[in-house]
Short mmCIF file of the C-alpha atoms (twelve columns), coordinates in Angstrom:
data_MODEL
# 
_entry.id   MODEL 
# 
loop_
_atom_site.group_PDB 
_atom_site.id 
_atom_site.type_symbol 
_atom_site.label_atom_id 
_atom_site.label_alt_id 
_atom_site.label_comp_id 
_atom_site.label_asym_id 
_atom_site.label_seq_id 
_atom_site.Cartn_x 
_atom_site.Cartn_y 
_atom_site.Cartn_z 
_atom_site.pdbx_PDB_model_num 
ATOM 1   C CA . ASP A 1   9.335  35.075  31.446  1 
ATOM 2   C CA . GLU A 2   11.042 32.015  29.954  1 
ATOM 3   C CA . THR A 3   13.578 29.691  31.506  1 
ATOM 4   C CA . LEU A 4   16.120 27.394  29.913  1 
ATOM 5   C CA . GLU A 5   15.343 23.715  29.807  1 
ATOM 6   C CA . VAL A 6   18.126 21.175  30.170  1 
ATOM 7   C CA . LEU A 7   18.554 18.555  27.445  1 
ATOM 8   C CA . SER A 8   20.313 15.272  28.150  1 
ATOM 9   C CA . LEU A 9   22.129 13.833  25.160  1 
ATOM 10  C CA . SER A 10  23.570 10.325  25.023  1 
ATOM 11  C CA . THR A 11  27.252 9.965   24.194  1 
ATOM 12  C CA . GLY A 12  29.525 7.034   23.376  1 
ATOM 13  C CA . LYS A 13  29.001 4.100   21.020  1 
ATOM 14  C CA . PRO A 14  26.570 2.399   21.230  1 
ATOM 15  C CA . LYS A 15  24.295 5.087   22.614  1 
ATOM 16  C CA . THR A 16  22.993 4.525   26.144  1 
ATOM 17  C CA . ALA A 17  21.588 6.644   28.946  1 
ATOM 18  C CA . SER A 18  24.570 5.869   31.196  1 
ATOM 19  C CA . CYS A 19  26.862 8.573   29.792  1 
ATOM 20  C CA . LEU A 20  24.969 11.824  29.220  1 
ATOM 21  C CA . LEU A 21  25.916 15.310  28.135  1 
ATOM 22  C CA . HIS A 22  23.701 17.962  29.739  1 
ATOM 23  C CA . THR A 23  23.123 21.175  27.802  1 
ATOM 24  C CA . VAL A 24  20.616 23.986  27.399  1 
ATOM 25  C CA . TYR A 25  21.523 24.544  23.760  1 
ATOM 26  C CA . LEU A 26  19.882 22.735  20.839  1 
ATOM 27  C CA . GLN A 27  21.832 22.951  17.624  1 
ATOM 28  C CA . THR A 28  19.128 22.984  14.968  1 
ATOM 29  C CA . ASN A 29  21.274 22.368  11.871  1 
ATOM 30  C CA . ASN A 30  24.168 20.160  10.853  1 
ATOM 31  C CA . ASN A 31  24.108 17.772  13.814  1 
ATOM 32  C CA . LYS A 32  26.214 14.627  13.468  1 
ATOM 33  C CA . VAL A 33  25.079 11.657  15.521  1 
ATOM 34  C CA . SER A 34  27.170 8.510   15.291  1 
ATOM 35  C CA . ASP A 35  26.345 5.086   16.634  1 
ATOM 36  C CA . ARG A 36  27.416 1.448   16.561  1 
ATOM 37  C CA . VAL A 37  24.564 -0.963  15.896  1 
ATOM 38  C CA . GLU A 38  24.612 -4.731  16.400  1 
ATOM 39  C CA . LEU A 39  22.467 -6.553  13.838  1 
ATOM 40  C CA . GLN A 40  21.742 -10.166 12.995  1 
ATOM 41  C CA . THR A 41  21.123 -11.510 9.497   1 
ATOM 42  C CA . LYS A 42  18.578 -14.189 8.638   1 
ATOM 43  C CA . ASP A 43  21.322 -16.819 8.793   1 
ATOM 44  C CA . PHE A 44  22.073 -15.731 12.404  1 
ATOM 45  C CA . VAL A 45  25.374 -13.975 11.723  1 
ATOM 46  C CA . THR A 46  26.077 -10.988 13.951  1 
ATOM 47  C CA . VAL A 47  27.136 -7.812  12.145  1 
ATOM 48  C CA . TRP A 48  28.311 -4.512  13.648  1 
ATOM 49  C CA . VAL A 49  27.590 -1.384  11.662  1 
ATOM 50  C CA . GLU A 50  28.987 2.046   12.487  1 
ATOM 51  C CA . VAL A 51  26.916 4.906   11.125  1 
ATOM 52  C CA . SER A 52  26.859 8.682   11.268  1 
ATOM 53  C CA . TYR A 53  23.497 10.423  10.858  1 
ATOM 54  C CA . CYS A 54  23.114 14.015  9.618   1 
ATOM 55  C CA . VAL A 55  20.267 15.599  11.577  1 
ATOM 56  C CA . ASP A 56  18.480 18.953  11.357  1 
ATOM 57  C CA . PHE A 57  15.478 20.271  13.249  1 
ATOM 58  C CA . LEU A 58  12.806 21.630  10.925  1 
ATOM 59  C CA . PRO A 59  11.590 25.184  11.667  1 
ATOM 60  C CA . GLU A 60  7.948  24.267  11.037  1 
ATOM 61  C CA . TYR A 61  8.120  21.914  14.066  1 
ATOM 62  C CA . GLN A 62  9.747  24.472  16.386  1 
ATOM 63  C CA . GLU A 63  7.094  24.050  19.084  1 
ATOM 64  C CA . LYS A 64  7.957  20.314  19.264  1 
ATOM 65  C CA . TRP A 65  11.774 20.507  19.364  1 
ATOM 66  C CA . PHE A 66  12.001 19.902  23.121  1 
ATOM 67  C CA . ARG A 67  9.318  17.221  23.413  1 
ATOM 68  C CA . VAL A 68  11.938 14.479  23.317  1 
ATOM 69  C CA . GLU A 69  14.361 14.954  26.195  1 
ATOM 70  C CA . ASN A 70  17.231 12.899  24.741  1 
ATOM 71  C CA . TYR A 71  16.848 13.150  20.977  1 
ATOM 72  C CA . VAL A 72  20.198 11.384  20.380  1 
ATOM 73  C CA . LYS A 73  19.151 8.214   22.222  1 
ATOM 74  C CA . TYR A 74  15.666 8.405   20.726  1 
ATOM 75  C CA . LEU A 75  17.093 8.617   17.204  1 
ATOM 76  C CA . CYS A 76  19.587 5.805   17.777  1 
ATOM 77  C CA . ASP A 77  17.021 3.503   19.409  1 
ATOM 78  C CA . ARG A 78  14.535 3.999   16.572  1 
ATOM 79  C CA . MET A 79  17.168 3.448   13.882  1 
ATOM 80  C CA . LYS A 80  18.527 0.393   15.681  1 
ATOM 81  C CA . SER A 81  15.072 -1.147  15.802  1 
ATOM 82  C CA . LEU A 82  14.399 -0.476  12.120  1 
ATOM 83  C CA . LEU A 83  17.827 -1.725  11.022  1 
ATOM 84  C CA . LYS A 84  17.541 -4.904  13.123  1 
ATOM 85  C CA . ARG A 85  14.210 -5.726  11.508  1 
ATOM 86  C CA . GLU A 86  15.555 -5.076  8.000   1 
ATOM 87  C CA . ALA A 87  18.781 -7.070  8.489   1 
ATOM 88  C CA . LYS A 88  16.707 -10.188 9.258   1 
ATOM 89  C CA . ASN A 89  15.579 -10.167 5.601   1 
ATOM 90  C CA . TYR A 90  19.083 -10.794 4.212   1 
ATOM 91  C CA . SER A 91  21.711 -13.509 4.270   1 
ATOM 92  C CA . ILE A 92  25.160 -12.388 5.399   1 
ATOM 93  C CA . GLU A 93  26.430 -12.548 1.820   1 
ATOM 94  C CA . LYS A 94  23.658 -10.302 0.488   1 
ATOM 95  C CA . PHE A 95  23.738 -7.933  3.476   1 
ATOM 96  C CA . TYR A 96  27.510 -7.504  3.321   1 
ATOM 97  C CA . ALA A 97  27.433 -6.875  -0.435  1 
ATOM 98  C CA . ASP A 98  24.587 -4.323  -0.280  1 
ATOM 99  C CA . ALA A 99  24.978 -2.903  3.251   1 
ATOM 100 C CA . SER A 100 25.231 0.731   2.153   1 
ATOM 101 C CA . ASP A 101 22.065 0.615   0.067   1 
ATOM 102 C CA . ILE A 102 20.127 -1.384  2.668   1 
ATOM 103 C CA . ILE A 103 21.073 0.988   5.495   1 
ATOM 104 C CA . ARG A 104 20.452 4.156   3.445   1 
ATOM 105 C CA . ASN A 105 17.022 2.899   2.364   1 
ATOM 106 C CA . VAL A 106 15.994 2.242   5.961   1 
ATOM 107 C CA . VAL A 107 17.483 5.345   7.577   1 
ATOM 108 C CA . LEU A 108 16.357 7.790   4.890   1 
ATOM 109 C CA . TYR A 109 12.964 6.127   4.389   1 
ATOM 110 C CA . LEU A 110 13.606 5.851   0.648   1 
ATOM 111 C CA . LYS A 111 11.144 2.994   0.032   1 
ATOM 112 C CA . ASN A 112 8.183  5.108   1.123   1 
ATOM 113 C CA . SER A 113 6.556  6.693   -1.937  1 
ATOM 114 C CA . GLU A 114 4.467  8.988   0.312   1 
ATOM 115 C CA . ASN A 115 7.589  10.764  1.561   1 
ATOM 116 C CA . LEU A 116 7.822  13.123  -1.412  1 
ATOM 117 C CA . GLN A 117 8.283  16.488  0.330   1 
ATOM 118 C CA . LYS A 118 11.840 15.814  1.566   1 
ATOM 119 C CA . GLU A 119 14.266 12.982  1.102   1 
ATOM 120 C CA . GLY A 120 15.038 11.608  4.532   1 
ATOM 121 C CA . ARG A 121 13.221 10.504  7.650   1 
ATOM 122 C CA . ILE A 122 11.173 13.057  9.561   1 
ATOM 123 C CA . PHE A 123 10.308 12.416  13.198  1 
ATOM 124 C CA . GLN A 124 6.928  14.031  13.817  1 
ATOM 125 C CA . GLU A 125 7.469  13.792  17.588  1 
ATOM 126 C CA . ASN A 126 10.124 16.533  17.658  1 
ATOM 127 C CA . GLY A 127 10.671 17.769  14.093  1 
ATOM 128 C CA . MET A 128 13.948 15.930  13.688  1 
ATOM 129 C CA . TRP A 129 14.945 15.332  10.051  1 
ATOM 130 C CA . VAL A 130 17.603 12.747  9.203   1 
ATOM 131 C CA . HIS A 131 18.693 13.821  5.740   1 
ATOM 132 C CA . ASP A 132 21.850 11.747  5.247   1 
ATOM 133 C CA . VAL A 133 23.695 8.783   6.672   1 
ATOM 134 C CA . GLU A 134 27.307 7.735   6.304   1 
ATOM 135 C CA . ILE A 135 28.170 4.072   6.741   1 
ATOM 136 C CA . LEU A 136 31.541 4.118   8.471   1 
ATOM 137 C CA . SER A 137 32.108 0.375   8.751   1 
ATOM 138 C CA . VAL A 138 30.445 -3.018  8.451   1 
ATOM 139 C CA . ARG A 139 32.037 -5.959  10.258  1 
ATOM 140 C CA . ALA A 140 30.731 -9.480  10.724  1 
ATOM 141 C CA . GLU A 141 31.604 -11.694 13.644  1 
ATOM 142 C CA . GLU A 142 35.276 -12.692 13.520  1 
ATOM 143 C CA . ALA A 143 35.043 -16.202 12.019  1 
ATOM 144 C CA . VAL A 144 32.644 -15.085 9.295   1 
ATOM 145 C CA . GLN A 145 34.635 -11.903 8.618   1 
ATOM 146 C CA . LYS A 146 37.742 -14.033 7.966   1 
ATOM 147 C CA . MET A 147 35.794 -16.087 5.425   1 
ATOM 148 C CA . ILE A 148 34.463 -12.933 3.730   1 
ATOM 149 C CA . ASP A 149 37.941 -11.380 3.585   1 
ATOM 150 C CA . SER A 150 39.419 -14.597 2.192   1 
ATOM 151 C CA . TYR A 151 36.679 -14.837 -0.443  1 
ATOM 152 C CA . GLN A 152 37.187 -11.211 -1.482  1 
ATOM 153 C CA . LYS A 153 40.959 -11.693 -1.734  1 
ATOM 154 C CA . SER A 154 40.463 -14.810 -3.843  1 
ATOM 155 C CA . THR A 155 38.021 -12.971 -6.120  1 
ATOM 156 C CA . ILE A 156 40.463 -10.108 -6.637  1 
ATOM 157 C CA . GLU A 157 43.317 -12.515 -7.420  1 
ATOM 158 C CA . LYS A 158 41.207 -14.380 -9.972  1 
ATOM 159 C CA . THR A 159 40.034 -11.112 -11.563 1 
ATOM 160 C CA . LEU A 160 43.629 -9.927  -11.944 1 
ATOM 161 C CA . GLU A 161 44.704 -13.289 -13.391 1 
ATOM 162 C CA . LEU A 162 41.830 -13.148 -15.882 1 
ATOM 163 C CA . SER A 163 42.722 -9.586  -16.847 1 
ATOM 164 C CA . ALA A 164 46.377 -10.552 -17.402 1 
ATOM 165 C CA . ALA A 165 45.358 -13.583 -19.509 1 
ATOM 166 C CA . GLU A 166 43.068 -11.386 -21.643 1 
ATOM 167 C CA . LYS A 167 45.914 -8.917  -22.237 1 
ATOM 168 C CA . GLU A 168 48.247 -11.751 -23.320 1 
ATOM 169 C CA . LEU A 169 45.606 -13.084 -25.696 1 
# 
């Protein structure tokens, strides 16, 4: 007396509704959803972040699992919105230095003291639980990225010179 319902899942990076995968199967554990997010810091520098979310569907929400037709796009749109808002609070220097912590705190909802039952972000709409995120890359716009790379190279050179001078002393 039941029929299969078709899910449409966004593919590609960044996630859009233009390239969909249609399936009747919902994998409830160990889903990997990757995306490329364009952010802007408070000093108006554009940054591209590639992330990979680890997603499970919680059994206690089983009756809600299919309430969101395209959970991949829904997840990516929500995370993009939250990350864009958070990135505006940081200069490029601070964001680039602390990108992993900033992104993890937003994605996994770590700042919320009420979220004590599980570490991670739970979507009440469909029982989706994002329990980990991997930051694959962080790149600033080309001109700024060159300055950051040059600064980092200079810092490493000076650190090595200082270390060598300390050894000689």
